[in-house]
Amino acid sequence: MDHVKHQRKKISEVVFVARLKADVQKKALIKKKKDEQKKRDEKKRIDEKKRLDEKKKTAEKKRLDELKRKKQEQQLQEMMLKAENDERLELEAERLREQSRIEQENLRQSQIKADRVAEMNEVDRFIALIRAKITRSWHKPQGAKNGQTVVLRLNLFPTGELSNALVIKGSGDPVFDRSALSAAKSVSRYPVPSDNRIFEKHFRQFSMSFSHQED
């Protein structure tokens, strides 16, 4: 009887130990599964975080690239506008320079024309004075024919004094020619312009014709 009880007790202990062992194994298995699930969840979280970080990084790079592109585009537009503006300013400056050059040239030509007119007026005035001087001293010979013309060449000093006078084209009447030449030589001092340039150009040596006109 005691042996049977002992056997039963021993069996109960074995069963208890087995159950305890099974329970421990079950708990260990559950813990292992939980740990594995936890690891999977952590890996999933890390992977998700990495994916989100990559996505954020890609989005940020795209944003920065877009900003860079827009900045480059703006700089290019500014450079093109500046180039166009510089070209427009240069063209305007060139137009103004050309306009100024034309105006200056027109002014120069107008001044040349005015100086030429003034010079010729001055020349005409002194030619008229010189002609009057000679004419007043000219004693035409009797028998001079109407329309007879003699051409004299006169050389003057800047003082107005006569350097030389000669007949360069006769009238065909030596007496008439000599009378005109004598009149030219009889003038002690001729009126000459004070402007030396005009004198040298027109009065250092010049020719003048004299004609007989019947009164």
PDB file of C-alpha atoms in Angstrom:
ATOM      1  CA  MET A   1       0.000   0.000   0.000  1.00  0.00           C
ATOM      2  CA  ASP A   2       2.751   2.356   0.987  1.00  0.00           C
ATOM      3  CA  HIS A   3       4.585   1.283  -2.125  1.00  0.00           C
ATOM      4  CA  VAL A   4       1.662   2.261  -4.281  1.00  0.00           C
ATOM      5  CA  LYS A   5       1.369   5.630  -2.593  1.00  0.00           C
ATOM      6  CA  HIS A   6       5.039   6.126  -3.090  1.00  0.00           C
ATOM      7  CA  GLN A   7       4.759   5.294  -6.743  1.00  0.00           C
ATOM      8  CA  ARG A   8       1.790   7.615  -7.147  1.00  0.00           C
ATOM      9  CA  LYS A   9       3.662  10.372  -5.370  1.00  0.00           C
ATOM     10  CA  LYS A  10       6.673   9.800  -7.542  1.00  0.00           C
ATOM     11  CA  ILE A  11       4.514   9.872 -10.643  1.00  0.00           C
ATOM     12  CA  SER A  12       2.868  13.073  -9.450  1.00  0.00           C
ATOM     13  CA  GLU A  13       6.262  14.643  -8.898  1.00  0.00           C
ATOM     14  CA  VAL A  14       7.372  13.577 -12.342  1.00  0.00           C
ATOM     15  CA  VAL A  15       4.176  14.948 -13.870  1.00  0.00           C
ATOM     16  CA  PHE A  16       4.569  18.182 -11.911  1.00  0.00           C
ATOM     17  CA  VAL A  17       8.159  18.542 -12.990  1.00  0.00           C
ATOM     18  CA  ALA A  18       7.151  17.763 -16.543  1.00  0.00           C
ATOM     19  CA  ARG A  19       4.343  20.252 -16.399  1.00  0.00           C
ATOM     20  CA  LEU A  20       6.644  22.809 -14.781  1.00  0.00           C
ATOM     21  CA  LYS A  21       9.238  22.150 -17.403  1.00  0.00           C
ATOM     22  CA  ALA A  22       6.639  22.390 -20.135  1.00  0.00           C
ATOM     23  CA  ASP A  23       5.359  25.619 -18.621  1.00  0.00           C
ATOM     24  CA  VAL A  24       8.871  27.051 -18.504  1.00  0.00           C
ATOM     25  CA  GLN A  25       9.474  26.013 -22.089  1.00  0.00           C
ATOM     26  CA  LYS A  26       6.144  27.498 -23.114  1.00  0.00           C
ATOM     27  CA  LYS A  27       6.991  30.761 -21.365  1.00  0.00           C
ATOM     28  CA  ALA A  28      10.447  30.738 -22.956  1.00  0.00           C
ATOM     29  CA  LEU A  29       8.874  30.117 -26.347  1.00  0.00           C
ATOM     30  CA  ILE A  30       6.370  32.908 -25.804  1.00  0.00           C
ATOM     31  CA  LYS A  31       9.192  35.234 -24.687  1.00  0.00           C
ATOM     32  CA  LYS A  32      11.265  34.203 -27.699  1.00  0.00           C
ATOM     33  CA  LYS A  33       8.362  34.953 -30.004  1.00  0.00           C
ATOM     34  CA  LYS A  34       7.787  38.275 -28.293  1.00  0.00           C
ATOM     35  CA  ASP A  35      11.489  39.110 -28.562  1.00  0.00           C
ATOM     36  CA  GLU A  36      11.508  38.131 -32.223  1.00  0.00           C
ATOM     37  CA  GLN A  37       8.372  40.177 -32.839  1.00  0.00           C
ATOM     38  CA  LYS A  38       9.935  43.056 -30.971  1.00  0.00           C
ATOM     39  CA  LYS A  39      13.047  42.738 -33.122  1.00  0.00           C
ATOM     40  CA  ARG A  40      10.902  42.643 -36.256  1.00  0.00           C
ATOM     41  CA  ASP A  41       8.937  45.676 -35.075  1.00  0.00           C
ATOM     42  CA  GLU A  42      12.154  47.530 -34.229  1.00  0.00           C
ATOM     43  CA  LYS A  43      13.652  46.646 -37.608  1.00  0.00           C
ATOM     44  CA  LYS A  44      10.435  47.706 -39.286  1.00  0.00           C
ATOM     45  CA  ARG A  45      10.503  50.976 -37.331  1.00  0.00           C
ATOM     46  CA  ILE A  46      14.152  51.555 -38.211  1.00  0.00           C
ATOM     47  CA  ASP A  47      13.503  50.688 -41.878  1.00  0.00           C
ATOM     48  CA  GLU A  48      10.486  52.992 -41.928  1.00  0.00           C
ATOM     49  CA  LYS A  49      12.480  55.752 -40.271  1.00  0.00           C
ATOM     50  CA  LYS A  50      15.285  55.193 -42.784  1.00  0.00           C
ATOM     51  CA  ARG A  51      12.775  55.241 -45.664  1.00  0.00           C
ATOM     52  CA  LEU A  52      11.220  58.441 -44.341  1.00  0.00           C
ATOM     53  CA  ASP A  53      14.663  59.981 -43.826  1.00  0.00           C
ATOM     54  CA  GLU A  54      15.648  59.030 -47.371  1.00  0.00           C
ATOM     55  CA  LYS A  55      12.376  60.431 -48.669  1.00  0.00           C
ATOM     56  CA  LYS A  56      12.899  63.612 -46.673  1.00  0.00           C
ATOM     57  CA  LYS A  57      16.508  63.827 -47.851  1.00  0.00           C
ATOM     58  CA  THR A  58      15.419  63.296 -51.472  1.00  0.00           C
ATOM     59  CA  ALA A  59      12.676  65.918 -51.104  1.00  0.00           C
ATOM     60  CA  GLU A  60      15.154  68.368 -49.553  1.00  0.00           C
ATOM     61  CA  LYS A  61      17.676  67.733 -52.313  1.00  0.00           C
ATOM     62  CA  LYS A  62      14.950  68.225 -54.892  1.00  0.00           C
ATOM     63  CA  ARG A  63      13.910  71.464 -53.178  1.00  0.00           C
ATOM     64  CA  LEU A  64      17.500  72.720 -53.046  1.00  0.00           C
ATOM     65  CA  ASP A  65      18.078  71.716 -56.690  1.00  0.00           C
ATOM     66  CA  GLU A  66      14.925  73.565 -57.682  1.00  0.00           C
ATOM     67  CA  LEU A  67      16.059  76.645 -55.744  1.00  0.00           C
ATOM     68  CA  LYS A  68      19.471  76.409 -57.390  1.00  0.00           C
ATOM     69  CA  ARG A  69      17.862  76.038 -60.820  1.00  0.00           C
ATOM     70  CA  LYS A  70      15.578  79.010 -60.225  1.00  0.00           C
ATOM     71  CA  LYS A  71      18.508  81.069 -58.928  1.00  0.00           C
ATOM     72  CA  GLN A  72      20.591  80.185 -61.991  1.00  0.00           C
ATOM     73  CA  GLU A  73      17.609  80.974 -64.209  1.00  0.00           C
ATOM     74  CA  GLN A  74      17.172  84.330 -62.477  1.00  0.00           C
ATOM     75  CA  GLN A  75      20.896  85.101 -62.766  1.00  0.00           C
ATOM     76  CA  LEU A  76      20.783  84.189 -66.468  1.00  0.00           C
ATOM     77  CA  GLN A  77      17.763  86.433 -67.015  1.00  0.00           C
ATOM     78  CA  GLU A  78      19.493  89.244 -65.097  1.00  0.00           C
ATOM     79  CA  MET A  79      22.635  88.780 -67.204  1.00  0.00           C
ATOM     80  CA  MET A  80      20.570  88.818 -70.401  1.00  0.00           C
ATOM     81  CA  LEU A  81      18.695  91.925 -69.256  1.00  0.00           C
ATOM     82  CA  LYS A  82      21.977  93.586 -68.289  1.00  0.00           C
ATOM     83  CA  ALA A  83      23.505  92.644 -71.657  1.00  0.00           C
ATOM     84  CA  GLU A  84      20.452  93.993 -73.479  1.00  0.00           C
ATOM     85  CA  ASN A  85      20.517  97.134 -71.354  1.00  0.00           C
ATOM     86  CA  ASP A  86      24.265  97.577 -71.899  1.00  0.00           C
ATOM     87  CA  GLU A  87      23.773  97.083 -75.641  1.00  0.00           C
ATOM     88  CA  ARG A  88      20.896  99.561 -75.647  1.00  0.00           C
ATOM     89  CA  LEU A  89      22.961 102.072 -73.678  1.00  0.00           C
ATOM     90  CA  GLU A  90      25.929 101.573 -76.000  1.00  0.00           C
ATOM     91  CA  LEU A  91      23.720 102.027 -79.060  1.00  0.00           C
ATOM     92  CA  GLU A  92      22.229 105.165 -77.522  1.00  0.00           C
ATOM     93  CA  ALA A  93      25.704 106.446 -76.632  1.00  0.00           C
ATOM     94  CA  GLU A  94      26.887 105.676 -80.171  1.00  0.00           C
ATOM     95  CA  ARG A  95      23.822 107.454 -81.588  1.00  0.00           C
ATOM     96  CA  LEU A  96      24.527 110.474 -79.396  1.00  0.00           C
ATOM     97  CA  ARG A  97      28.203 110.430 -80.370  1.00  0.00           C
ATOM     98  CA  GLU A  98      27.265 110.229 -84.032  1.00  0.00           C
ATOM     99  CA  GLN A  99      24.689 112.976 -83.592  1.00  0.00           C
ATOM    100  CA  SER A 100      27.277 115.108 -81.780  1.00  0.00           C
ATOM    101  CA  ARG A 101      29.819 114.383 -84.527  1.00  0.00           C
ATOM    102  CA  ILE A 102      27.324 115.365 -87.205  1.00  0.00           C
ATOM    103  CA  GLU A 103      26.367 118.506 -85.303  1.00  0.00           C
ATOM    104  CA  GLN A 104      30.025 119.410 -84.814  1.00  0.00           C
ATOM    105  CA  GLU A 105      30.744 118.713 -88.481  1.00  0.00           C
ATOM    106  CA  ASN A 106      27.735 120.810 -89.514  1.00  0.00           C
ATOM    107  CA  LEU A 107      28.905 123.556 -87.182  1.00  0.00           C
ATOM    108  CA  ARG A 108      32.430 123.275 -88.571  1.00  0.00           C
ATOM    109  CA  GLN A 109      31.149 123.401 -92.134  1.00  0.00           C
ATOM    110  CA  SER A 110      28.887 126.332 -91.275  1.00  0.00           C
ATOM    111  CA  GLN A 111      31.844 128.079 -89.661  1.00  0.00           C
ATOM    112  CA  ILE A 112      34.038 127.323 -92.684  1.00  0.00           C
ATOM    113  CA  LYS A 113      31.317 128.646 -94.959  1.00  0.00           C
ATOM    114  CA  ALA A 114      30.845 131.725 -92.784  1.00  0.00           C
ATOM    115  CA  ASP A 115      34.616 132.268 -92.650  1.00  0.00           C
ATOM    116  CA  ARG A 116      34.837 131.793 -96.410  1.00  0.00           C
ATOM    117  CA  VAL A 117      32.006 134.250 -96.992  1.00  0.00           C
ATOM    118  CA  ALA A 118      33.589 136.698 -94.544  1.00  0.00           C
ATOM    119  CA  GLU A 119      36.972 136.171 -96.219  1.00  0.00           C
ATOM    120  CA  MET A 120      35.582 136.724 -99.700  1.00  0.00           C
ATOM    121  CA  ASN A 121      33.688 139.768 -98.503  1.00  0.00           C
ATOM    122  CA  GLU A 122      36.942 141.073 -97.070  1.00  0.00           C
ATOM    123  CA  VAL A 123      38.784 140.235-100.317  1.00  0.00           C
ATOM    124  CA  ASP A 124      36.076 141.880-102.401  1.00  0.00           C
ATOM    125  CA  ARG A 125      36.182 144.950-100.187  1.00  0.00           C
ATOM    126  CA  PHE A 126      39.935 145.399-100.550  1.00  0.00           C
ATOM    127  CA  ILE A 127      39.863 144.581-104.263  1.00  0.00           C
ATOM    128  CA  ALA A 128      37.292 147.331-104.645  1.00  0.00           C
ATOM    129  CA  LEU A 129      39.468 149.729-102.568  1.00  0.00           C
ATOM    130  CA  ILE A 130      42.577 148.853-104.609  1.00  0.00           C
ATOM    131  CA  ARG A 131      40.685 149.213-107.882  1.00  0.00           C
ATOM    132  CA  ALA A 132      39.373 152.586-106.748  1.00  0.00           C
ATOM    133  CA  LYS A 133      42.915 153.702-105.797  1.00  0.00           C
ATOM    134  CA  ILE A 134      44.304 152.795-109.224  1.00  0.00           C
ATOM    135  CA  THR A 135      41.312 154.158-111.104  1.00  0.00           C
ATOM    136  CA  ARG A 136      41.620 157.529-109.368  1.00  0.00           C
ATOM    137  CA  SER A 137      45.292 157.689-110.428  1.00  0.00           C
ATOM    138  CA  TRP A 138      44.677 156.437-113.954  1.00  0.00           C
ATOM    139  CA  HIS A 139      44.931 159.023-116.700  1.00  0.00           C
ATOM    140  CA  LYS A 140      43.553 157.227-119.724  1.00  0.00           C
ATOM    141  CA  PRO A 141      45.114 158.233-123.032  1.00  0.00           C
ATOM    142  CA  GLN A 142      43.051 160.089-125.572  1.00  0.00           C
ATOM    143  CA  GLY A 143      41.638 157.881-128.231  1.00  0.00           C
ATOM    144  CA  ALA A 144      41.163 154.918-125.853  1.00  0.00           C
ATOM    145  CA  LYS A 145      38.510 152.660-127.240  1.00  0.00           C
ATOM    146  CA  ASN A 146      35.454 151.570-125.315  1.00  0.00           C
ATOM    147  CA  GLY A 147      35.881 148.062-123.902  1.00  0.00           C
ATOM    148  CA  GLN A 148      39.677 148.006-124.085  1.00  0.00           C
ATOM    149  CA  THR A 149      40.914 145.767-121.252  1.00  0.00           C
ATOM    150  CA  VAL A 150      44.337 145.239-119.746  1.00  0.00           C
ATOM    151  CA  VAL A 151      45.194 142.736-117.036  1.00  0.00           C
ATOM    152  CA  LEU A 152      47.864 143.679-114.465  1.00  0.00           C
ATOM    153  CA  ARG A 153      49.669 141.493-111.970  1.00  0.00           C
ATOM    154  CA  LEU A 154      50.459 143.250-108.712  1.00  0.00           C
ATOM    155  CA  ASN A 155      52.852 142.159-105.979  1.00  0.00           C
ATOM    156  CA  LEU A 156      52.430 143.866-102.623  1.00  0.00           C
ATOM    157  CA  PHE A 157      54.252 143.957 -99.320  1.00  0.00           C
ATOM    158  CA  PRO A 158      52.244 143.420 -96.106  1.00  0.00           C
ATOM    159  CA  THR A 159      52.654 147.157 -95.502  1.00  0.00           C
ATOM    160  CA  GLY A 160      50.621 147.856 -98.671  1.00  0.00           C
ATOM    161  CA  GLU A 161      53.628 149.089-100.618  1.00  0.00           C
ATOM    162  CA  LEU A 162      53.983 147.902-104.189  1.00  0.00           C
ATOM    163  CA  SER A 163      56.692 145.315-104.781  1.00  0.00           C
ATOM    164  CA  ASN A 164      56.147 144.883-108.505  1.00  0.00           C
ATOM    165  CA  ALA A 165      53.569 145.475-111.229  1.00  0.00           C
ATOM    166  CA  LEU A 166      53.457 144.206-114.784  1.00  0.00           C
ATOM    167  CA  VAL A 167      51.097 143.657-117.675  1.00  0.00           C
ATOM    168  CA  ILE A 168      50.211 139.990-118.069  1.00  0.00           C
ATOM    169  CA  LYS A 169      47.580 140.465-120.782  1.00  0.00           C
ATOM    170  CA  GLY A 170      47.641 143.503-122.971  1.00  0.00           C
ATOM    171  CA  SER A 171      44.698 145.263-124.551  1.00  0.00           C
ATOM    172  CA  GLY A 172      46.433 145.513-127.938  1.00  0.00           C
ATOM    173  CA  ASP A 173      47.181 149.194-127.325  1.00  0.00           C
ATOM    174  CA  PRO A 174      50.617 149.646-125.678  1.00  0.00           C
ATOM    175  CA  VAL A 175      49.819 153.271-124.724  1.00  0.00           C
ATOM    176  CA  PHE A 176      46.633 152.193-122.972  1.00  0.00           C
ATOM    177  CA  ASP A 177      48.488 149.360-121.227  1.00  0.00           C
ATOM    178  CA  ARG A 178      51.296 151.657-120.035  1.00  0.00           C
ATOM    179  CA  SER A 179      48.787 154.173-118.670  1.00  0.00           C
ATOM    180  CA  ALA A 180      47.148 151.507-116.532  1.00  0.00           C
ATOM    181  CA  LEU A 181      50.541 150.213-115.360  1.00  0.00           C
ATOM    182  CA  SER A 182      51.690 153.753-114.567  1.00  0.00           C
ATOM    183  CA  ALA A 183      48.531 154.327-112.515  1.00  0.00           C
ATOM    184  CA  ALA A 184      49.214 151.140-110.515  1.00  0.00           C
ATOM    185  CA  LYS A 185      52.839 152.186-109.854  1.00  0.00           C
ATOM    186  CA  SER A 186      51.850 155.699-108.811  1.00  0.00           C
ATOM    187  CA  VAL A 187      49.958 154.512-105.726  1.00  0.00           C
ATOM    188  CA  SER A 188      52.305 154.961-102.760  1.00  0.00           C
ATOM    189  CA  ARG A 189      50.467 152.593-100.417  1.00  0.00           C
ATOM    190  CA  TYR A 190      47.652 150.183-101.154  1.00  0.00           C
ATOM    191  CA  PRO A 191      44.901 149.274 -98.692  1.00  0.00           C
ATOM    192  CA  VAL A 192      45.502 145.683 -97.528  1.00  0.00           C
ATOM    193  CA  PRO A 193      43.771 143.521 -94.905  1.00  0.00           C
ATOM    194  CA  SER A 194      45.347 143.284 -91.450  1.00  0.00           C
ATOM    195  CA  ASP A 195      44.745 139.531 -91.429  1.00  0.00           C
ATOM    196  CA  ASN A 196      48.078 138.158 -92.650  1.00  0.00           C
ATOM    197  CA  ARG A 197      46.515 134.873 -93.794  1.00  0.00           C
ATOM    198  CA  ILE A 198      44.120 136.704 -96.113  1.00  0.00           C
ATOM    199  CA  PHE A 199      46.916 138.953 -97.320  1.00  0.00           C
ATOM    200  CA  GLU A 200      49.255 136.051 -98.140  1.00  0.00           C
ATOM    201  CA  LYS A 201      46.491 134.118 -99.841  1.00  0.00           C
ATOM    202  CA  HIS A 202      44.972 136.912-101.916  1.00  0.00           C
ATOM    203  CA  PHE A 203      47.155 140.043-102.000  1.00  0.00           C
ATOM    204  CA  ARG A 204      50.787 139.001-101.929  1.00  0.00           C
ATOM    205  CA  GLN A 205      50.354 138.496-105.669  1.00  0.00           C
ATOM    206  CA  PHE A 206      47.117 138.924-107.615  1.00  0.00           C
ATOM    207  CA  SER A 207      45.762 139.943-110.974  1.00  0.00           C
ATOM    208  CA  MET A 208      43.298 142.688-111.782  1.00  0.00           C
ATOM    209  CA  SER A 209      41.721 143.756-115.052  1.00  0.00           C
ATOM    210  CA  PHE A 210      40.991 147.349-116.056  1.00  0.00           C
ATOM    211  CA  SER A 211      38.630 148.310-118.859  1.00  0.00           C
ATOM    212  CA  HIS A 212      37.905 151.608-120.564  1.00  0.00           C
ATOM    213  CA  GLN A 213      34.281 152.596-120.439  1.00  0.00           C
ATOM    214  CA  GLU A 214      33.173 155.728-122.263  1.00  0.00           C
ATOM    215  CA  ASP A 215      31.328 158.187-120.062  1.00  0.00           C
TER     216      ASP A 215
END
